[in-house]
Coordinates of C-alpha atoms and ligand atoms in Angstrom, one line a residue:
X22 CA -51.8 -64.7 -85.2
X23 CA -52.7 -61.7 -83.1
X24 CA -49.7 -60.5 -81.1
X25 CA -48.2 -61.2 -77.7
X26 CA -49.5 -58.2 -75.7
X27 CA -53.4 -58.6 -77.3
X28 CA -52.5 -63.2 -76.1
X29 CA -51.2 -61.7 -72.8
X30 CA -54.1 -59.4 -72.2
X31 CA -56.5 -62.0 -73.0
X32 CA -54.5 -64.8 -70.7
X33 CA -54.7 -61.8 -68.1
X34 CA -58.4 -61.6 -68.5
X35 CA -59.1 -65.2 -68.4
X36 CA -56.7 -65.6 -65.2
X37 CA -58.9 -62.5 -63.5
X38 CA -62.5 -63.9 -64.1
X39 CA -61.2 -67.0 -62.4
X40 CA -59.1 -65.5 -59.3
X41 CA -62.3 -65.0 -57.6
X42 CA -64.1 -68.3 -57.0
X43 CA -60.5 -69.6 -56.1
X44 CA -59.7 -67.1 -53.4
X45 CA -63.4 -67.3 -51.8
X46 CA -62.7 -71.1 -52.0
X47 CA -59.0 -70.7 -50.4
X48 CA -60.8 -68.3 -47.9
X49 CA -63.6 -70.8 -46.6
X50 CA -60.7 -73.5 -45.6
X51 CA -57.9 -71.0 -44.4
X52 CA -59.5 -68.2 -43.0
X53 CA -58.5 -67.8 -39.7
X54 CA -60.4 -67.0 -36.6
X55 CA -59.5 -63.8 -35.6
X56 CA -61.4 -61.8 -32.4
X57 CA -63.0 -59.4 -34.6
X58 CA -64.3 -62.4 -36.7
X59 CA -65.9 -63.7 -34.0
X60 CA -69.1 -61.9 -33.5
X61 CA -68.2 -59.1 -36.5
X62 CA -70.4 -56.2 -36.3
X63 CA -69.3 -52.6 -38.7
X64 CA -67.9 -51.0 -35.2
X65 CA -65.1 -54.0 -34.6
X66 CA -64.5 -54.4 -37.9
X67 CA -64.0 -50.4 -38.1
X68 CA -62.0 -50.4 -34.7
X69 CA -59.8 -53.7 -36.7
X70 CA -59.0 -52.3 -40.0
X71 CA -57.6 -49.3 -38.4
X72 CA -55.3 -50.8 -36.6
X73 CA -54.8 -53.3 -39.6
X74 CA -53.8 -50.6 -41.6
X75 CA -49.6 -49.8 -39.9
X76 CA -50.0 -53.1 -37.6
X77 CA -49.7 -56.9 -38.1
X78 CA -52.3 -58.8 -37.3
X79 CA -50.5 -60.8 -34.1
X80 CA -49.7 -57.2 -33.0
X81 CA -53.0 -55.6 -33.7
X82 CA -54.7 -58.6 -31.4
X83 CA -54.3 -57.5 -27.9
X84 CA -54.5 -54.3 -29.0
X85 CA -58.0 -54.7 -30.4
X86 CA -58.8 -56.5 -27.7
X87 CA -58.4 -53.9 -25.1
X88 CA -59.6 -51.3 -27.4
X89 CA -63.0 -52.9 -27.4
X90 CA -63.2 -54.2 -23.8
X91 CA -62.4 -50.3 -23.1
X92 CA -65.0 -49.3 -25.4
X93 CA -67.6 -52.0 -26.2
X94 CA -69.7 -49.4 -28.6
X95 CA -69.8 -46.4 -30.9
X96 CA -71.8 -44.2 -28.3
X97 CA -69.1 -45.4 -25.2
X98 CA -66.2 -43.9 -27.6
X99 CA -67.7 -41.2 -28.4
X100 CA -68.6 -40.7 -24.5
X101 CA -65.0 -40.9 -23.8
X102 CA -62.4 -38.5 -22.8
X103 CA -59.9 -37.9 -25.3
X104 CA -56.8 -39.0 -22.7
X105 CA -58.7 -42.1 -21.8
X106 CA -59.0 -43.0 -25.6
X107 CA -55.3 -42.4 -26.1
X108 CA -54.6 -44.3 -23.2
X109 CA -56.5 -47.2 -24.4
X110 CA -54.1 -47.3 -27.9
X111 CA -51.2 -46.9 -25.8
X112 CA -48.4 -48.8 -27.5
X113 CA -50.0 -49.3 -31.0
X114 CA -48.3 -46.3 -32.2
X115 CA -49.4 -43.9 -34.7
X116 CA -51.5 -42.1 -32.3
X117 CA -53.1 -39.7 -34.8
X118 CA -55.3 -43.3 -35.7
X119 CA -57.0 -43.0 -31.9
X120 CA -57.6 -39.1 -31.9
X121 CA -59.2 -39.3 -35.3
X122 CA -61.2 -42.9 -34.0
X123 CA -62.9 -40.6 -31.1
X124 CA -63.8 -37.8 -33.3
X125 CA -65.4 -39.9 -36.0
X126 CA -66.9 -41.8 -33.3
X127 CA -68.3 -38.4 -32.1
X128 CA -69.5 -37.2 -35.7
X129 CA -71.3 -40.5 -36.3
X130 CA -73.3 -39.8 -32.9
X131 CA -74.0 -36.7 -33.7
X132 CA -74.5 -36.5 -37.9
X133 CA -75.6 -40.5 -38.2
X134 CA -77.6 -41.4 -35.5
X135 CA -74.7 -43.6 -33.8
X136 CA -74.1 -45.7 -36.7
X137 CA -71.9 -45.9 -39.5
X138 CA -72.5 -44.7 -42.8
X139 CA -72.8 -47.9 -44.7
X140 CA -71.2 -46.8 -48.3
X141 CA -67.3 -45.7 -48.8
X142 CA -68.1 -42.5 -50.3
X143 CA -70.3 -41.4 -47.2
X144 CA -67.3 -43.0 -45.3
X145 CA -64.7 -40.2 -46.8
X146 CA -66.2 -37.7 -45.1
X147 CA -65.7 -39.1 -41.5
X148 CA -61.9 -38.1 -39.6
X149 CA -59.9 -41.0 -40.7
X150 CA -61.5 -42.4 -43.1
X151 CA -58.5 -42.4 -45.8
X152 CA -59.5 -44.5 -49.0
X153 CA -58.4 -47.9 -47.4
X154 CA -60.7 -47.8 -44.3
X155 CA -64.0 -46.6 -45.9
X156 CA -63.1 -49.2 -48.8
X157 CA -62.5 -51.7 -46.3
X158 CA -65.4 -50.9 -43.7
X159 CA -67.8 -50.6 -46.8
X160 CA -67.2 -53.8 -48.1
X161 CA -66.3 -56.0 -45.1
X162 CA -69.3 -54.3 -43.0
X163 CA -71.5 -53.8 -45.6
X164 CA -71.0 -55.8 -48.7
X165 CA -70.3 -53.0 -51.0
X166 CA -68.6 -54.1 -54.5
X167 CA -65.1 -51.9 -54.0
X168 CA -61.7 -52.8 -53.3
X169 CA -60.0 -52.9 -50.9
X170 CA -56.2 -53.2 -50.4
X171 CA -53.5 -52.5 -48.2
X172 CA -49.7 -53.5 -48.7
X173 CA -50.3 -57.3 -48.3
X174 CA -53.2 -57.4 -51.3
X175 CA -50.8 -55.5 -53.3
X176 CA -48.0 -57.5 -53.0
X177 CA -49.8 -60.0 -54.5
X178 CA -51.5 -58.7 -56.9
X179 CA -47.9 -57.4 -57.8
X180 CA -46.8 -61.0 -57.9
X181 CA -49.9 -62.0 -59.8
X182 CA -49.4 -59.5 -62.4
X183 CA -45.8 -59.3 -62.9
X184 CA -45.9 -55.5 -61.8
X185 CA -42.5 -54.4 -61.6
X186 CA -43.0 -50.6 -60.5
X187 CA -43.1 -50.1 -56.7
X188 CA -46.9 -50.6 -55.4
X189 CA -46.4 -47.5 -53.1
X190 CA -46.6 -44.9 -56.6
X191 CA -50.0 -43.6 -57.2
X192 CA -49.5 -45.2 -60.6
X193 CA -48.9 -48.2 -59.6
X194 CA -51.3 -49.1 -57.0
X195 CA -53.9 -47.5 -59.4
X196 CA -53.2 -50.3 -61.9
X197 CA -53.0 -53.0 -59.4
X198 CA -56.5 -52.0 -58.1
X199 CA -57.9 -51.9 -61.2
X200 CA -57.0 -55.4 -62.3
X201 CA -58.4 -56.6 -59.0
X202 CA -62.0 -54.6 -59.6
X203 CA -62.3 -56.6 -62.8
X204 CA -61.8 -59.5 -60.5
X205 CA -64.6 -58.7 -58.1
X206 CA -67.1 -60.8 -57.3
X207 CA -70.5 -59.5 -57.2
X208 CA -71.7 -59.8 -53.8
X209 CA -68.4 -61.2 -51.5
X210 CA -66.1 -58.0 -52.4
X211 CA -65.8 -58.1 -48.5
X212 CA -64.5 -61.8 -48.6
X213 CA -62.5 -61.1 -51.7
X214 CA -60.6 -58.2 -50.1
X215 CA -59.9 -60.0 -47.1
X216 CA -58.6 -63.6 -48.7
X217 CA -56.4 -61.5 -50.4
X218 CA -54.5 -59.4 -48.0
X219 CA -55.1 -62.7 -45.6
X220 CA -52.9 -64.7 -48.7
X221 CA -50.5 -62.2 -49.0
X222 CA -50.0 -62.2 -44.8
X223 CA -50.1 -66.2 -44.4
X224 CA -48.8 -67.3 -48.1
X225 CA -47.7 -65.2 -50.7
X226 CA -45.4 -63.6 -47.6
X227 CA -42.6 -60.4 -48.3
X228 CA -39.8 -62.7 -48.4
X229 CA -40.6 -66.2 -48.5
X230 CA -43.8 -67.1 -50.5
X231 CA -45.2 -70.8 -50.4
X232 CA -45.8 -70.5 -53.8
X233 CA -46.5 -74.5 -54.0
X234 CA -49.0 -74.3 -51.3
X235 CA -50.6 -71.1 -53.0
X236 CA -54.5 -71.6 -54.1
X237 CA -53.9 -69.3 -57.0
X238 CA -50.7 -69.9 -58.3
X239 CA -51.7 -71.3 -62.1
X240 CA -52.6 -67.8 -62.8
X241 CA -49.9 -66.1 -60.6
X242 CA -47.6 -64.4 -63.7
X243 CA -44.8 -64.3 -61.1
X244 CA -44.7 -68.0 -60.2
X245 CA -44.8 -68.8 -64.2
X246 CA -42.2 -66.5 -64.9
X247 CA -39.5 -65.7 -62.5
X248 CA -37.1 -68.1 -60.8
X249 CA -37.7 -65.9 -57.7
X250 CA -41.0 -64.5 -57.3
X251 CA -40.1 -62.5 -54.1
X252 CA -38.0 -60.3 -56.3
X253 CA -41.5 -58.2 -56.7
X254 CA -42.9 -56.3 -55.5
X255 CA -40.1 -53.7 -56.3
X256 CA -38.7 -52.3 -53.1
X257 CA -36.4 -49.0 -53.9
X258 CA -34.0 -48.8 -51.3
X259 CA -34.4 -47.1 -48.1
X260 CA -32.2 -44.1 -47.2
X261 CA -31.0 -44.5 -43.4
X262 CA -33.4 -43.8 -40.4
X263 CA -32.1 -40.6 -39.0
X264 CA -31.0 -41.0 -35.4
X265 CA -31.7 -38.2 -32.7
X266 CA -29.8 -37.5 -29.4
X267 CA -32.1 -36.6 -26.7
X268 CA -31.9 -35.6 -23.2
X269 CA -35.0 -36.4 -20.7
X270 CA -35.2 -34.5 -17.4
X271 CA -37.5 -36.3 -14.8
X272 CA -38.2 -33.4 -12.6
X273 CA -39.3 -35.0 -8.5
X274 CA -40.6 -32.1 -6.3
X275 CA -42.8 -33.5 -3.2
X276 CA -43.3 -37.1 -4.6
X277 CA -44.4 -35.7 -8.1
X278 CA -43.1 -35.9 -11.5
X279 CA -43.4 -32.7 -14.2
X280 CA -45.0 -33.6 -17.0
X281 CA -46.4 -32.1 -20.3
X282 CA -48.7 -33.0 -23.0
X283 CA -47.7 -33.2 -26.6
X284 CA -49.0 -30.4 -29.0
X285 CA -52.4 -32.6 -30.6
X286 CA -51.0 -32.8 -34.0
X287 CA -48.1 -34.2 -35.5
X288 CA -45.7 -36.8 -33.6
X289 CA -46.9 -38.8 -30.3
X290 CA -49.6 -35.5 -30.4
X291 CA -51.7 -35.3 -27.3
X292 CA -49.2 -38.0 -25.0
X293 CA -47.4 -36.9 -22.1
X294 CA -43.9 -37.1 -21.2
X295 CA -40.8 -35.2 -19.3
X296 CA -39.8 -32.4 -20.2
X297 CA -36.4 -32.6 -22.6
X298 CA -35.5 -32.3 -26.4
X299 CA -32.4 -32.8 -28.3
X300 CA -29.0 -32.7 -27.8
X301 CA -27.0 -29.7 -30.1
X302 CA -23.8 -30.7 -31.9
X303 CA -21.0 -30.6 -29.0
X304 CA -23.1 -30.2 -26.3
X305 CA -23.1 -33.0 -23.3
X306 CA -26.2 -34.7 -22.8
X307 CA -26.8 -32.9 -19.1
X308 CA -26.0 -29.5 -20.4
X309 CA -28.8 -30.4 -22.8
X310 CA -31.0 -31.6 -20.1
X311 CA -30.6 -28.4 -18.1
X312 CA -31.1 -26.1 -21.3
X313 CA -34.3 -27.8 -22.4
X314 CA -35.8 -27.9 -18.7
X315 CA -35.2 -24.2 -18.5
X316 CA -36.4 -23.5 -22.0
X317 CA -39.7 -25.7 -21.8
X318 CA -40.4 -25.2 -18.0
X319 CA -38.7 -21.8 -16.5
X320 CA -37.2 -24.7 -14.1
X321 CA -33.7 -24.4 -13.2
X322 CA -32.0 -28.0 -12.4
X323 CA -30.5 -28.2 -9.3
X324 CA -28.3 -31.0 -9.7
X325 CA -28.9 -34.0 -12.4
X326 CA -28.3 -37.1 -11.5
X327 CA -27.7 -39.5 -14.7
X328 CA -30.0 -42.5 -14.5
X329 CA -29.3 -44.5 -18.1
X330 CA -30.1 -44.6 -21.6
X331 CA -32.5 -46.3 -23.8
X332 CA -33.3 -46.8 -26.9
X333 CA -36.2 -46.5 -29.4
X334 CA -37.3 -47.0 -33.1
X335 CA -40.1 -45.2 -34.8
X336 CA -40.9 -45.7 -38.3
X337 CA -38.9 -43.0 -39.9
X338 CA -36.2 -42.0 -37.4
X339 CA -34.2 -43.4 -34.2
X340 CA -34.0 -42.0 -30.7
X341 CA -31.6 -42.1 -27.8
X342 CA -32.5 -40.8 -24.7
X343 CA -30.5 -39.8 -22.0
X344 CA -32.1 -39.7 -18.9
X345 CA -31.7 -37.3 -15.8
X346 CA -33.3 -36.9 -12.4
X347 CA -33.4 -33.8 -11.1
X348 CA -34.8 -32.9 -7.4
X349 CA -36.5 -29.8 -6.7
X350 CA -36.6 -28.1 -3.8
X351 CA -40.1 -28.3 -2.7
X352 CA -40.1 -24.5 -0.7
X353 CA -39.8 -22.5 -4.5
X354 CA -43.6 -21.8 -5.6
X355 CA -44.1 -24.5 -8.8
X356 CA -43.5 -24.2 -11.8
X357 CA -45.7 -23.6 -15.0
X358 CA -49.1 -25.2 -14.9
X359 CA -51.5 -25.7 -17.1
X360 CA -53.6 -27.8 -19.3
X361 CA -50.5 -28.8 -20.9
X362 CA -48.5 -29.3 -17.7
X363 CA -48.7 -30.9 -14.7
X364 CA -47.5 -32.5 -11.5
X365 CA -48.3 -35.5 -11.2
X366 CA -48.2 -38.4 -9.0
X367 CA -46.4 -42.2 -9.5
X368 CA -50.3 -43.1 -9.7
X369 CA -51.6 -40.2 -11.8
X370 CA -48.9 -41.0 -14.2
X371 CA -49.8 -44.5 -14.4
X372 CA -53.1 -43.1 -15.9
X373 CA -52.0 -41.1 -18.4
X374 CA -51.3 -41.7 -22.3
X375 CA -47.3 -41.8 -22.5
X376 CA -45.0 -42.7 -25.3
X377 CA -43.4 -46.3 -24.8
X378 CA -39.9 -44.5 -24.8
X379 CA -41.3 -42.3 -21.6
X380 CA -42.2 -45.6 -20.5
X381 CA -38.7 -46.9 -20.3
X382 CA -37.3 -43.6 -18.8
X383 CA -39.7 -44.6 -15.8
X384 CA -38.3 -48.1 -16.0
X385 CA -34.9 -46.8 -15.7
X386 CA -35.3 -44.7 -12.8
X387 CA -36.4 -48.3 -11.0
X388 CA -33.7 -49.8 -12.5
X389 CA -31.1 -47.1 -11.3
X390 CA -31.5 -47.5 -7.9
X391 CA -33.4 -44.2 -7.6
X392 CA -36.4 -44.0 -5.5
X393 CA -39.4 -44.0 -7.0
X394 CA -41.0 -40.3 -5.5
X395 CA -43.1 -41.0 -2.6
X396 CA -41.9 -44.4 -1.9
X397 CA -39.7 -45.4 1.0
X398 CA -36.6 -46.6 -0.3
X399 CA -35.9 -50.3 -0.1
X400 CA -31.5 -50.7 -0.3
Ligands
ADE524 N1 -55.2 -56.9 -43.2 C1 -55.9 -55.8 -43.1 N2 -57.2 -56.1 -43.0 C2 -57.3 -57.4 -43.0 C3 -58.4 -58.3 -42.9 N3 -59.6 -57.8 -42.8 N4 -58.1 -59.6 -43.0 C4 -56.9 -60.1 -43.1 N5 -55.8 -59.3 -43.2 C5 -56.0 -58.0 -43.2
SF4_525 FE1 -47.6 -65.3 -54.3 FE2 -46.4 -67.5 -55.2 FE3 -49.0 -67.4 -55.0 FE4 -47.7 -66.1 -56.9 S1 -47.9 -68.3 -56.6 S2 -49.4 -65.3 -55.6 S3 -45.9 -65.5 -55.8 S4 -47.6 -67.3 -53.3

């Protein structure tokens, strides 16, 4: 009798070969009409995927939608300012995705006659294009036979293999791509991927699978096998989310706000916000507001008025920010300018690309009581 691993590997096999027909069958009942399923063409689904990739899909939706709206076409993105682009993903977070949109966007215009390279290894060479895009745009757009998997598919495929190392290792997620390639069909690899991250978002879910409901749970090793299949995929535990102190100066001179722009790489890179930074150990959050303003701006405060705090999450760390409004006298020549700082109207900030904490600062100089800068004030 041969032994268990050789019976295992051959049940494995068996179970792969028929894992596609079931999912493409799943996939033709459940899929659900999403706007970039509507009328797909490689841009959308491009423009989609990206945001895909860090954002659920009820998120990503009006997201894409003004995305697209914004910029209907590869030529209009790549015609666009690199502000107005930012602008336009305001709020989706993980702004590096939108500068690196408009400069692949720009390099297809100018190296591929405005249209996207249509394999995954041509893909690769584009800004952005990490191995989960160009897998994803290759195969959704253009029917290449590659997979494609983010951390929905893998889940699953975690679940359907009994995998109990964490899908994030390199290891890992190599082995669980694998036994999904040997499950591919010929010619609906984009269908394939997509039932099977669409599975792991509307059945085989993080915490609560419907494993009953499940299209593919005869071969799903996890279902057979463990009282609990949600105990995969492995999670290790998270160390705590740093928290930051930080103190915000909104600087009013003449009905105009100071603002600068974020270096272009790293963090938030390329939004604008207030001047400000973090608080040192023992220091009070206005002596912090007045350090930072003269450090980053050569302003000195003349009085801070404290207008609130609020709070905000980001994926690795937390934030507090303390929030001050300071009034400059107008008759002092300006400050700093430059392409990285400005003056700025109530209207011309409207227009600009801002972090959603800068956002609430704003809202809390509403709420405060404070005037808004040019506006009469109203009791
Ligand atoms: N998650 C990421 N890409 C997806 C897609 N194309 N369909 C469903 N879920 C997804
Ligand atoms: Fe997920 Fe359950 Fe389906 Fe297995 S049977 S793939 S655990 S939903």
């Amino acid at each position: 009798m041969p032994n268990d691993a050789a019976q295992r590997s051959a049940r494995a096999r068996g179970a792969t070969i028929r894992l596609g027909p079931k999912l493409l069958r799943w996939f033709a009942h459940h899929r659900r009409s999403l706007p970039w399923r509507v009328a797909p063409d490689p841009y959308r689904i491009w423009i989609s995927e990206v945001l895909l990739q860090q954002t659920r899909v009820s998120q990503a939706i009006p997201y894409y939608e003004r995305f697209v709206r914004r910029f209907p076409s590869i030529e209009k993105l790549a015609q666009a300012k690199q502000g107005d682009v930012l602008k336009a993903w305001e709020g989706a977070g993980y702004y590096a995705r939108a500068r690196h949109l408009h400069k692949a966007a720009r390099e297809i215009v100018r190296r591929h006659g405005g249209k996207l390279p249509e394999n995954a290894n041509a893909l690769r060479e584009l800004p952005g294009f990490g191995p989960y895009i160009s897998a994803a745009v290759a195969s959704i757009a253009f029917g290449e036979r590659i997979v494609a998997t983010e951390a929905n598919g893998l889940r699953v495929t975690a679940r359907l293999t009994l995998e109990r190392g964490d899908p994030r290792s390199a290891i890992v997620r190599r082995r669980l791509e694998e036994h999904l390639a040997s499950a591919l069909p010929a010619n609906r690899a984009g269908a394939f991927n997509e039932a099977l991250m669409e599975l792991g978002e509307t059945v085989c879910t993080p915490r609560r699978p419907s494993c009953p409901d499940c299209p593919i749970a005869s071969q799903c090793r996890a279902y057979r096998e463990l009282d609990a299949p949600e105990i995969l995929p492995h999670r290790p535990r998270r160390s705590r989310r740093p928290h930051h102190r930080v103190a915000v100066v909104v600087l009013e001179s003449d009905g105009r706000w100071l603002v600068q722009r974020r270096p272009e790489h790293g963090l938030l890179g390329g939004l604008w916000e207030f001047p400000g930074g973090k608080i040192e150990p023992g220091e009070s959050p206005a002596d912090a507001a007045r350090r930072e303003l003269l450090e980053e701006t050569g302003e000195l405060a003349p009085s801070l008025r404290p207008i609130g705090v609020v709070h905000h999450s980001y994926s690795h760390f937390s934030v507090e920010l303390h929030g001050f409004l300071g009034r400059r006298s107008s008759r002092r020549p300006p400050a700093v300018q430059g392409p990285s700082r400005r003056w700025v109207s109530p209207e011309a900030f409207a227009r600009l690309p801002v972090p959603r904490a800068t956002h609430k600062i704003v809202a809390l100089l509403g709420e405060s009581g404070v005037t808004a800068p040019g506006r009469p004030s109203r009791g």
